[in-house]
């Protein structure tokens, strides 16, 4: 069976059986800078730091220099730690590039999934506010959980009337961001416990996520697979470490060319299946059939 049809059969409107786990691929669809784009934004600072005495010619290619430098081999989190070791500096840098973008098709699609009751909540490693904006445009109430304090003062998810967004790496403009290798090694005990519980009690649709963060890997590793499956939706299959973890989650891989395109296809196929399905009540009831069998005529 086509894996997207399998997902449609499992994730029915109104059931709220699924959690959406949204990674950077969701924001990339909207033109929001990726981690690689953000790394390139630091190239000028890094070049000057390494070449204080050199003059820069008009034909100098900064991007080419960065790609060939040792910095291009570093993880985004390592680069952030090298340049912006303190949270306020990280917030200022990210605010400049992430906070002035329009919502994209993927964000609108996520809001549509929430409105249809296909997903109960969203977990995202993204700092930006685009998902929140898209949900609000659909007339949905939003509750953001990005700190332990938020978690301590919130009701259980099952009782939450808003669409809840968990942001385990932090929220742009609100407190500390998890942005360095040390930060990303683990989540707080309270956050980890909550997210493992939420992911264990629901099916999970992972959309546009690389799977490299060690703290997040632990969530998938400790998730208890009981009833609902996990779908990994991305242009590429999960990398070795994550794939090894996901095999225990009975996961299904769905290849896509982009987060927005996938959600649009999912919704169109769902509507097509719904249109051709027979209407409940259009045929005879069990009692009608029993009476027909008993009737000698």
PDB file of C-alpha atoms in Angstrom:
ATOM      1  CA  UNK A   1       0.000   0.000   0.000  1.00  0.00           C
ATOM      2  CA  UNK A   2       1.159   3.522  -0.804  1.00  0.00           C
ATOM      3  CA  UNK A   3       2.469   4.876   2.549  1.00  0.00           C
ATOM      4  CA  UNK A   4       0.595   8.182   2.245  1.00  0.00           C
ATOM      5  CA  UNK A   5      -2.684   6.257   1.825  1.00  0.00           C
ATOM      6  CA  UNK A   6      -1.758   4.221   4.896  1.00  0.00           C
ATOM      7  CA  UNK A   7      -1.305   7.475   6.820  1.00  0.00           C
ATOM      8  CA  UNK A   8      -4.658   8.817   5.578  1.00  0.00           C
ATOM      9  CA  UNK A   9      -6.364   5.609   6.724  1.00  0.00           C
ATOM     10  CA  UNK A  10      -4.860   6.027  10.203  1.00  0.00           C
ATOM     11  CA  UNK A  11      -5.094   9.814  10.654  1.00  0.00           C
ATOM     12  CA  UNK A  12      -8.808  10.485  10.363  1.00  0.00           C
ATOM     13  CA  UNK A  13     -10.391  13.947  10.734  1.00  0.00           C
ATOM     14  CA  UNK A  14     -11.768  14.641  14.189  1.00  0.00           C
ATOM     15  CA  UNK A  15      -9.918  11.799  15.908  1.00  0.00           C
ATOM     16  CA  UNK A  16      -6.901  13.877  16.968  1.00  0.00           C
ATOM     17  CA  UNK A  17      -4.867  10.689  17.216  1.00  0.00           C
ATOM     18  CA  UNK A  18      -1.683  12.248  15.830  1.00  0.00           C
ATOM     19  CA  UNK A  19       1.036  14.635  16.913  1.00  0.00           C
ATOM     20  CA  UNK A  20       2.939  16.561  14.233  1.00  0.00           C
ATOM     21  CA  UNK A  21       6.702  16.855  14.785  1.00  0.00           C
ATOM     22  CA  UNK A  22       7.853  19.777  12.616  1.00  0.00           C
ATOM     23  CA  UNK A  23      11.496  20.390  11.756  1.00  0.00           C
ATOM     24  CA  UNK A  24      13.394  23.010   9.754  1.00  0.00           C
ATOM     25  CA  UNK A  25      12.013  21.680   6.464  1.00  0.00           C
ATOM     26  CA  UNK A  26       8.638  23.190   7.375  1.00  0.00           C
ATOM     27  CA  UNK A  27      10.112  26.687   7.686  1.00  0.00           C
ATOM     28  CA  UNK A  28      12.339  26.222   4.636  1.00  0.00           C
ATOM     29  CA  UNK A  29       9.210  26.022   2.461  1.00  0.00           C
ATOM     30  CA  UNK A  30       8.345  29.567   3.522  1.00  0.00           C
ATOM     31  CA  UNK A  31      11.749  30.952   2.585  1.00  0.00           C
ATOM     32  CA  UNK A  32      12.888  31.166   6.193  1.00  0.00           C
ATOM     33  CA  UNK A  33      16.679  30.752   6.414  1.00  0.00           C
ATOM     34  CA  UNK A  34      17.865  27.202   7.057  1.00  0.00           C
ATOM     35  CA  UNK A  35      20.717  26.418   9.437  1.00  0.00           C
ATOM     36  CA  UNK A  36      23.064  26.477   6.428  1.00  0.00           C
ATOM     37  CA  UNK A  37      21.762  29.911   5.418  1.00  0.00           C
ATOM     38  CA  UNK A  38      22.324  31.165   8.962  1.00  0.00           C
ATOM     39  CA  UNK A  39      25.846  29.754   8.946  1.00  0.00           C
ATOM     40  CA  UNK A  40      26.563  31.681   5.747  1.00  0.00           C
ATOM     41  CA  UNK A  41      25.330  34.861   7.449  1.00  0.00           C
ATOM     42  CA  UNK A  42      28.242  34.546   9.883  1.00  0.00           C
ATOM     43  CA  UNK A  43      30.852  34.201   7.116  1.00  0.00           C
ATOM     44  CA  UNK A  44      31.852  37.887   7.114  1.00  0.00           C
ATOM     45  CA  UNK A  45      32.545  37.841  10.869  1.00  0.00           C
ATOM     46  CA  UNK A  46      34.577  34.646  10.589  1.00  0.00           C
ATOM     47  CA  UNK A  47      36.602  35.885   7.604  1.00  0.00           C
ATOM     48  CA  UNK A  48      37.582  39.117   9.330  1.00  0.00           C
ATOM     49  CA  UNK A  49      38.475  37.214  12.514  1.00  0.00           C
ATOM     50  CA  UNK A  50      40.856  34.991  10.539  1.00  0.00           C
ATOM     51  CA  UNK A  51      42.244  37.705   8.227  1.00  0.00           C
ATOM     52  CA  UNK A  52      42.579  40.880  10.256  1.00  0.00           C
ATOM     53  CA  UNK A  53      45.483  42.202   8.165  1.00  0.00           C
ATOM     54  CA  UNK A  54      44.144  41.324   4.718  1.00  0.00           C
ATOM     55  CA  UNK A  55      42.420  43.680   2.308  1.00  0.00           C
ATOM     56  CA  UNK A  56      39.194  42.478   0.658  1.00  0.00           C
ATOM     57  CA  UNK A  57      39.095  42.801  -3.158  1.00  0.00           C
ATOM     58  CA  UNK A  58      35.884  43.685  -4.978  1.00  0.00           C
ATOM     59  CA  UNK A  59      35.803  40.264  -6.680  1.00  0.00           C
ATOM     60  CA  UNK A  60      36.230  38.364  -3.393  1.00  0.00           C
ATOM     61  CA  UNK A  61      33.701  35.493  -3.105  1.00  0.00           C
ATOM     62  CA  UNK A  62      32.787  35.230   0.581  1.00  0.00           C
ATOM     63  CA  UNK A  63      30.485  32.236   0.133  1.00  0.00           C
ATOM     64  CA  UNK A  64      33.190  30.289  -1.737  1.00  0.00           C
ATOM     65  CA  UNK A  65      35.672  31.098   1.048  1.00  0.00           C
ATOM     66  CA  UNK A  66      33.218  29.869   3.686  1.00  0.00           C
ATOM     67  CA  UNK A  67      32.457  26.615   1.853  1.00  0.00           C
ATOM     68  CA  UNK A  68      36.180  25.853   1.591  1.00  0.00           C
ATOM     69  CA  UNK A  69      36.918  26.867   5.186  1.00  0.00           C
ATOM     70  CA  UNK A  70      36.973  24.715   8.333  1.00  0.00           C
ATOM     71  CA  UNK A  71      33.793  26.460   9.504  1.00  0.00           C
ATOM     72  CA  UNK A  72      31.660  24.827   6.821  1.00  0.00           C
ATOM     73  CA  UNK A  73      32.498  21.451   8.382  1.00  0.00           C
ATOM     74  CA  UNK A  74      31.144  22.533  11.745  1.00  0.00           C
ATOM     75  CA  UNK A  75      27.607  21.947  12.949  1.00  0.00           C
ATOM     76  CA  UNK A  76      25.360  25.004  13.117  1.00  0.00           C
ATOM     77  CA  UNK A  77      25.229  24.718  16.927  1.00  0.00           C
ATOM     78  CA  UNK A  78      29.043  24.699  17.152  1.00  0.00           C
ATOM     79  CA  UNK A  79      29.250  27.838  15.044  1.00  0.00           C
ATOM     80  CA  UNK A  80      26.675  29.624  17.194  1.00  0.00           C
ATOM     81  CA  UNK A  81      28.613  28.733  20.325  1.00  0.00           C
ATOM     82  CA  UNK A  82      31.831  30.012  18.744  1.00  0.00           C
ATOM     83  CA  UNK A  83      30.409  33.433  17.845  1.00  0.00           C
ATOM     84  CA  UNK A  84      27.404  33.971  20.111  1.00  0.00           C
ATOM     85  CA  UNK A  85      28.026  32.154  23.366  1.00  0.00           C
ATOM     86  CA  UNK A  86      25.387  34.102  25.321  1.00  0.00           C
ATOM     87  CA  UNK A  87      21.633  33.771  24.843  1.00  0.00           C
ATOM     88  CA  UNK A  88      20.818  37.507  24.322  1.00  0.00           C
ATOM     89  CA  UNK A  89      23.316  37.639  21.446  1.00  0.00           C
ATOM     90  CA  UNK A  90      21.783  34.510  19.915  1.00  0.00           C
ATOM     91  CA  UNK A  91      18.298  36.004  20.242  1.00  0.00           C
ATOM     92  CA  UNK A  92      19.410  39.231  18.524  1.00  0.00           C
ATOM     93  CA  UNK A  93      21.089  37.363  15.668  1.00  0.00           C
ATOM     94  CA  UNK A  94      18.133  35.036  15.045  1.00  0.00           C
ATOM     95  CA  UNK A  95      15.538  37.771  15.456  1.00  0.00           C
ATOM     96  CA  UNK A  96      17.164  39.627  12.595  1.00  0.00           C
ATOM     97  CA  UNK A  97      16.704  36.739  10.151  1.00  0.00           C
ATOM     98  CA  UNK A  98      13.729  34.711  11.434  1.00  0.00           C
ATOM     99  CA  UNK A  99      11.166  37.174  12.700  1.00  0.00           C
ATOM    100  CA  UNK A 100      10.142  39.038   9.555  1.00  0.00           C
ATOM    101  CA  UNK A 101       8.903  36.236   7.324  1.00  0.00           C
ATOM    102  CA  UNK A 102       5.457  35.536   5.932  1.00  0.00           C
ATOM    103  CA  UNK A 103       3.837  32.204   6.707  1.00  0.00           C
ATOM    104  CA  UNK A 104       4.282  29.595   3.989  1.00  0.00           C
ATOM    105  CA  UNK A 105       2.170  26.849   2.415  1.00  0.00           C
ATOM    106  CA  UNK A 106       3.510  24.311   4.903  1.00  0.00           C
ATOM    107  CA  UNK A 107       2.433  26.448   7.871  1.00  0.00           C
ATOM    108  CA  UNK A 108      -1.026  26.957   6.358  1.00  0.00           C
ATOM    109  CA  UNK A 109      -1.232  23.223   5.726  1.00  0.00           C
ATOM    110  CA  UNK A 110      -0.378  22.422   9.346  1.00  0.00           C
ATOM    111  CA  UNK A 111      -3.109  24.812  10.481  1.00  0.00           C
ATOM    112  CA  UNK A 112      -5.574  23.029   8.187  1.00  0.00           C
ATOM    113  CA  UNK A 113      -4.621  19.643   9.687  1.00  0.00           C
ATOM    114  CA  UNK A 114      -5.247  21.081  13.159  1.00  0.00           C
ATOM    115  CA  UNK A 115      -8.579  22.609  12.122  1.00  0.00           C
ATOM    116  CA  UNK A 116      -9.737  19.267  10.712  1.00  0.00           C
ATOM    117  CA  UNK A 117      -8.852  17.555  13.983  1.00  0.00           C
ATOM    118  CA  UNK A 118      -6.240  15.294  12.401  1.00  0.00           C
ATOM    119  CA  UNK A 119      -3.492  16.436  14.784  1.00  0.00           C
ATOM    120  CA  UNK A 120      -3.940  17.184  18.478  1.00  0.00           C
ATOM    121  CA  UNK A 121      -0.712  19.100  19.038  1.00  0.00           C
ATOM    122  CA  UNK A 122       2.575  20.128  17.412  1.00  0.00           C
ATOM    123  CA  UNK A 123       6.156  19.635  18.554  1.00  0.00           C
ATOM    124  CA  UNK A 124       8.696  21.782  16.728  1.00  0.00           C
ATOM    125  CA  UNK A 125      12.415  22.481  16.966  1.00  0.00           C
ATOM    126  CA  UNK A 126      11.889  25.760  15.081  1.00  0.00           C
ATOM    127  CA  UNK A 127      12.215  29.075  16.937  1.00  0.00           C
ATOM    128  CA  UNK A 128      10.031  31.174  14.603  1.00  0.00           C
ATOM    129  CA  UNK A 129       6.357  32.032  15.127  1.00  0.00           C
ATOM    130  CA  UNK A 130       4.981  31.054  11.713  1.00  0.00           C
ATOM    131  CA  UNK A 131       2.997  28.011  12.870  1.00  0.00           C
ATOM    132  CA  UNK A 132       1.323  30.109  15.568  1.00  0.00           C
ATOM    133  CA  UNK A 133       0.411  32.802  13.026  1.00  0.00           C
ATOM    134  CA  UNK A 134      -1.048  30.231  10.611  1.00  0.00           C
ATOM    135  CA  UNK A 135      -3.173  28.655  13.352  1.00  0.00           C
ATOM    136  CA  UNK A 136      -4.477  32.049  14.450  1.00  0.00           C
ATOM    137  CA  UNK A 137      -5.358  32.917  10.836  1.00  0.00           C
ATOM    138  CA  UNK A 138      -7.583  29.820  10.839  1.00  0.00           C
ATOM    139  CA  UNK A 139      -9.318  31.145  13.939  1.00  0.00           C
ATOM    140  CA  UNK A 140      -7.725  28.585  16.262  1.00  0.00           C
ATOM    141  CA  UNK A 141      -6.546  29.333  19.783  1.00  0.00           C
ATOM    142  CA  UNK A 142      -2.864  28.615  20.408  1.00  0.00           C
ATOM    143  CA  UNK A 143      -0.953  27.608  23.524  1.00  0.00           C
ATOM    144  CA  UNK A 144       2.864  27.637  23.330  1.00  0.00           C
ATOM    145  CA  UNK A 145       4.933  25.550  25.759  1.00  0.00           C
ATOM    146  CA  UNK A 146       8.612  26.489  25.536  1.00  0.00           C
ATOM    147  CA  UNK A 147       9.811  26.501  29.166  1.00  0.00           C
ATOM    148  CA  UNK A 148       9.451  24.336  32.253  1.00  0.00           C
ATOM    149  CA  UNK A 149       7.398  27.127  33.812  1.00  0.00           C
ATOM    150  CA  UNK A 150       4.937  26.941  30.894  1.00  0.00           C
ATOM    151  CA  UNK A 151       4.681  23.194  31.377  1.00  0.00           C
ATOM    152  CA  UNK A 152       4.168  23.374  35.133  1.00  0.00           C
ATOM    153  CA  UNK A 153       1.323  25.862  34.721  1.00  0.00           C
ATOM    154  CA  UNK A 154      -0.529  24.130  31.887  1.00  0.00           C
ATOM    155  CA  UNK A 155      -3.369  21.621  31.983  1.00  0.00           C
ATOM    156  CA  UNK A 156      -2.932  18.033  30.699  1.00  0.00           C
ATOM    157  CA  UNK A 157      -2.920  17.922  26.903  1.00  0.00           C
ATOM    158  CA  UNK A 158      -6.139  15.915  26.761  1.00  0.00           C
ATOM    159  CA  UNK A 159      -7.925  18.803  28.524  1.00  0.00           C
ATOM    160  CA  UNK A 160      -6.328  21.584  26.479  1.00  0.00           C
ATOM    161  CA  UNK A 161      -8.896  23.340  24.275  1.00  0.00           C
ATOM    162  CA  UNK A 162      -6.242  25.266  22.335  1.00  0.00           C
ATOM    163  CA  UNK A 163      -3.840  23.859  19.757  1.00  0.00           C
ATOM    164  CA  UNK A 164      -0.728  23.269  21.834  1.00  0.00           C
ATOM    165  CA  UNK A 165       2.731  23.857  20.373  1.00  0.00           C
ATOM    166  CA  UNK A 166       5.658  22.369  22.240  1.00  0.00           C
ATOM    167  CA  UNK A 167       8.964  24.135  21.533  1.00  0.00           C
ATOM    168  CA  UNK A 168      11.647  22.081  23.322  1.00  0.00           C
ATOM    169  CA  UNK A 169      14.493  24.187  21.858  1.00  0.00           C
ATOM    170  CA  UNK A 170      12.912  27.479  22.865  1.00  0.00           C
ATOM    171  CA  UNK A 171      10.816  30.278  21.440  1.00  0.00           C
ATOM    172  CA  UNK A 172      12.200  33.312  19.605  1.00  0.00           C
ATOM    173  CA  UNK A 173      12.043  36.364  21.846  1.00  0.00           C
ATOM    174  CA  UNK A 174      11.116  34.367  24.957  1.00  0.00           C
ATOM    175  CA  UNK A 175      13.925  33.308  27.277  1.00  0.00           C
ATOM    176  CA  UNK A 176      16.787  30.937  26.575  1.00  0.00           C
ATOM    177  CA  UNK A 177      17.243  29.131  23.270  1.00  0.00           C
ATOM    178  CA  UNK A 178      18.827  25.698  22.933  1.00  0.00           C
ATOM    179  CA  UNK A 179      21.393  26.582  20.312  1.00  0.00           C
ATOM    180  CA  UNK A 180      24.786  25.108  21.239  1.00  0.00           C
ATOM    181  CA  UNK A 181      26.094  21.503  21.251  1.00  0.00           C
ATOM    182  CA  UNK A 182      25.855  21.342  25.044  1.00  0.00           C
ATOM    183  CA  UNK A 183      22.283  22.699  24.972  1.00  0.00           C
ATOM    184  CA  UNK A 184      21.177  20.143  22.387  1.00  0.00           C
ATOM    185  CA  UNK A 185      22.600  17.117  24.199  1.00  0.00           C
ATOM    186  CA  UNK A 186      19.519  16.767  26.380  1.00  0.00           C
ATOM    187  CA  UNK A 187      16.173  18.262  27.327  1.00  0.00           C
ATOM    188  CA  UNK A 188      15.088  19.062  30.849  1.00  0.00           C
ATOM    189  CA  UNK A 189      13.740  16.093  32.805  1.00  0.00           C
ATOM    190  CA  UNK A 190      10.247  17.562  32.937  1.00  0.00           C
ATOM    191  CA  UNK A 191      10.122  18.388  29.207  1.00  0.00           C
ATOM    192  CA  UNK A 192      11.488  14.991  28.218  1.00  0.00           C
ATOM    193  CA  UNK A 193       8.959  13.166  30.381  1.00  0.00           C
ATOM    194  CA  UNK A 194       6.048  15.184  28.953  1.00  0.00           C
ATOM    195  CA  UNK A 195       7.077  14.780  25.316  1.00  0.00           C
ATOM    196  CA  UNK A 196       7.752  11.042  25.661  1.00  0.00           C
ATOM    197  CA  UNK A 197       4.285  10.608  27.183  1.00  0.00           C
ATOM    198  CA  UNK A 198       2.605  12.687  24.463  1.00  0.00           C
ATOM    199  CA  UNK A 199       4.456  10.871  21.672  1.00  0.00           C
ATOM    200  CA  UNK A 200       3.698   7.472  23.220  1.00  0.00           C
ATOM    201  CA  UNK A 201      -0.023   8.159  23.513  1.00  0.00           C
ATOM    202  CA  UNK A 202      -0.407   9.347  19.906  1.00  0.00           C
ATOM    203  CA  UNK A 203       0.696   8.507  16.424  1.00  0.00           C
ATOM    204  CA  UNK A 204       3.506  10.764  15.211  1.00  0.00           C
ATOM    205  CA  UNK A 205       3.967  12.468  11.838  1.00  0.00           C
ATOM    206  CA  UNK A 206       7.564  13.717  11.574  1.00  0.00           C
ATOM    207  CA  UNK A 207       7.781  16.372   8.866  1.00  0.00           C
ATOM    208  CA  UNK A 208      10.964  18.014   7.545  1.00  0.00           C
ATOM    209  CA  UNK A 209      13.222  17.034  10.450  1.00  0.00           C
ATOM    210  CA  UNK A 210      16.868  15.936  10.155  1.00  0.00           C
ATOM    211  CA  UNK A 211      16.959  13.930  13.386  1.00  0.00           C
ATOM    212  CA  UNK A 212      20.460  15.005  14.431  1.00  0.00           C
ATOM    213  CA  UNK A 213      19.747  16.539  17.850  1.00  0.00           C
ATOM    214  CA  UNK A 214      20.784  14.144  20.618  1.00  0.00           C
ATOM    215  CA  UNK A 215      18.190  15.400  23.077  1.00  0.00           C
ATOM    216  CA  UNK A 216      15.396  14.855  20.552  1.00  0.00           C
ATOM    217  CA  UNK A 217      16.777  11.445  19.590  1.00  0.00           C
ATOM    218  CA  UNK A 218      16.141  10.368  23.179  1.00  0.00           C
ATOM    219  CA  UNK A 219      12.443  11.168  22.798  1.00  0.00           C
ATOM    220  CA  UNK A 220      12.125   8.786  19.869  1.00  0.00           C
ATOM    221  CA  UNK A 221      14.297   6.216  21.596  1.00  0.00           C
ATOM    222  CA  UNK A 222      12.171   6.241  24.763  1.00  0.00           C
ATOM    223  CA  UNK A 223       8.824   6.552  22.993  1.00  0.00           C
ATOM    224  CA  UNK A 224       6.659   3.533  23.734  1.00  0.00           C
ATOM    225  CA  UNK A 225       5.040   2.151  20.626  1.00  0.00           C
ATOM    226  CA  UNK A 226       1.676   0.810  21.743  1.00  0.00           C
ATOM    227  CA  UNK A 227      -1.148   1.591  19.347  1.00  0.00           C
ATOM    228  CA  UNK A 228      -0.349   4.229  16.766  1.00  0.00           C
ATOM    229  CA  UNK A 229       2.437   4.214  14.153  1.00  0.00           C
ATOM    230  CA  UNK A 230       5.092   6.778  13.321  1.00  0.00           C
ATOM    231  CA  UNK A 231       5.513   8.282   9.847  1.00  0.00           C
ATOM    232  CA  UNK A 232       8.770   9.945   8.773  1.00  0.00           C
ATOM    233  CA  UNK A 233       8.071  12.437   5.959  1.00  0.00           C
ATOM    234  CA  UNK A 234      11.108  13.996   4.291  1.00  0.00           C
ATOM    235  CA  UNK A 235      12.936  14.149   0.938  1.00  0.00           C
ATOM    236  CA  UNK A 236      15.524  11.788   2.445  1.00  0.00           C
ATOM    237  CA  UNK A 237      15.380   8.751   4.696  1.00  0.00           C
ATOM    238  CA  UNK A 238      16.514   9.258   8.298  1.00  0.00           C
ATOM    239  CA  UNK A 239      20.253   9.042   8.940  1.00  0.00           C
ATOM    240  CA  UNK A 240      21.797   5.904  10.464  1.00  0.00           C
ATOM    241  CA  UNK A 241      21.471   6.781  14.151  1.00  0.00           C
ATOM    242  CA  UNK A 242      17.873   7.923  13.840  1.00  0.00           C
ATOM    243  CA  UNK A 243      16.921   5.056  11.530  1.00  0.00           C
ATOM    244  CA  UNK A 244      18.190   2.552  14.103  1.00  0.00           C
ATOM    245  CA  UNK A 245      16.030   4.242  16.749  1.00  0.00           C
ATOM    246  CA  UNK A 246      12.974   4.448  14.481  1.00  0.00           C
ATOM    247  CA  UNK A 247      13.020   0.756  13.566  1.00  0.00           C
ATOM    248  CA  UNK A 248      11.900   0.055  17.126  1.00  0.00           C
ATOM    249  CA  UNK A 249       9.015   2.500  16.585  1.00  0.00           C
ATOM    250  CA  UNK A 250       7.653   0.531  13.627  1.00  0.00           C
ATOM    251  CA  UNK A 251       8.048   3.605  11.432  1.00  0.00           C
ATOM    252  CA  UNK A 252       6.993   4.171   7.818  1.00  0.00           C
ATOM    253  CA  UNK A 253       9.019   6.399   5.510  1.00  0.00           C
ATOM    254  CA  UNK A 254       7.159   8.725   3.107  1.00  0.00           C
ATOM    255  CA  UNK A 255       9.312  10.504   0.543  1.00  0.00           C
ATOM    256  CA  UNK A 256       8.270  14.035  -0.358  1.00  0.00           C
ATOM    257  CA  UNK A 257       9.661  16.976  -2.315  1.00  0.00           C
ATOM    258  CA  UNK A 258       8.656  19.533   0.313  1.00  0.00           C
ATOM    259  CA  UNK A 259       6.574  19.922   3.464  1.00  0.00           C
ATOM    260  CA  UNK A 260       3.914  22.130   1.856  1.00  0.00           C
ATOM    261  CA  UNK A 261       3.502  19.861  -1.180  1.00  0.00           C
ATOM    262  CA  UNK A 262       3.162  16.810   1.054  1.00  0.00           C
ATOM    263  CA  UNK A 263       0.379  18.335   3.178  1.00  0.00           C
ATOM    264  CA  UNK A 264      -1.493  19.519   0.071  1.00  0.00           C
ATOM    265  CA  UNK A 265      -1.272  16.027  -1.431  1.00  0.00           C
ATOM    266  CA  UNK A 266      -2.382  14.486   1.874  1.00  0.00           C
ATOM    267  CA  UNK A 267      -5.463  16.733   2.065  1.00  0.00           C
ATOM    268  CA  UNK A 268      -6.420  16.222  -1.618  1.00  0.00           C
ATOM    269  CA  UNK A 269      -6.143  12.426  -1.336  1.00  0.00           C
ATOM    270  CA  UNK A 270      -8.126  12.457   1.917  1.00  0.00           C
ATOM    271  CA  UNK A 271     -10.936  14.377   0.216  1.00  0.00           C
ATOM    272  CA  UNK A 272     -10.833  12.068  -2.820  1.00  0.00           C
ATOM    273  CA  UNK A 273     -11.157   8.972  -0.632  1.00  0.00           C
ATOM    274  CA  UNK A 274     -13.967  10.602   1.322  1.00  0.00           C
ATOM    275  CA  UNK A 275     -15.837  11.529  -1.891  1.00  0.00           C
ATOM    276  CA  UNK A 276     -15.827   7.990  -3.288  1.00  0.00           C
ATOM    277  CA  UNK A 277     -16.620   6.241   0.014  1.00  0.00           C
ATOM    278  CA  UNK A 278     -20.264   5.097   0.394  1.00  0.00           C
ATOM    279  CA  UNK A 279     -22.424   7.180   2.700  1.00  0.00           C
ATOM    280  CA  UNK A 280     -23.139   5.626   6.081  1.00  0.00           C
ATOM    281  CA  UNK A 281     -26.848   4.827   6.306  1.00  0.00           C
ATOM    282  CA  UNK A 282     -27.341   4.655   2.528  1.00  0.00           C
ATOM    283  CA  UNK A 283     -27.568   0.853   2.580  1.00  0.00           C
ATOM    284  CA  UNK A 284     -29.757  -1.559   4.588  1.00  0.00           C
ATOM    285  CA  UNK A 285     -29.328  -1.867   8.353  1.00  0.00           C
ATOM    286  CA  UNK A 286     -28.647  -5.152  10.159  1.00  0.00           C
ATOM    287  CA  UNK A 287     -32.324  -5.316  11.174  1.00  0.00           C
ATOM    288  CA  UNK A 288     -33.405  -4.815   7.531  1.00  0.00           C
ATOM    289  CA  UNK A 289     -31.161  -7.712   6.485  1.00  0.00           C
ATOM    290  CA  UNK A 290     -32.457  -9.978   9.281  1.00  0.00           C
ATOM    291  CA  UNK A 291     -36.073  -9.280   8.331  1.00  0.00           C
ATOM    292  CA  UNK A 292     -35.304  -9.878   4.659  1.00  0.00           C
ATOM    293  CA  UNK A 293     -33.746 -13.278   5.433  1.00  0.00           C
ATOM    294  CA  UNK A 294     -36.697 -14.287   7.636  1.00  0.00           C
ATOM    295  CA  UNK A 295     -39.217 -13.203   5.012  1.00  0.00           C
ATOM    296  CA  UNK A 296     -39.969 -16.216   2.793  1.00  0.00           C
ATOM    297  CA  UNK A 297     -40.863 -13.854  -0.044  1.00  0.00           C
TER     298      UNK A 297
END
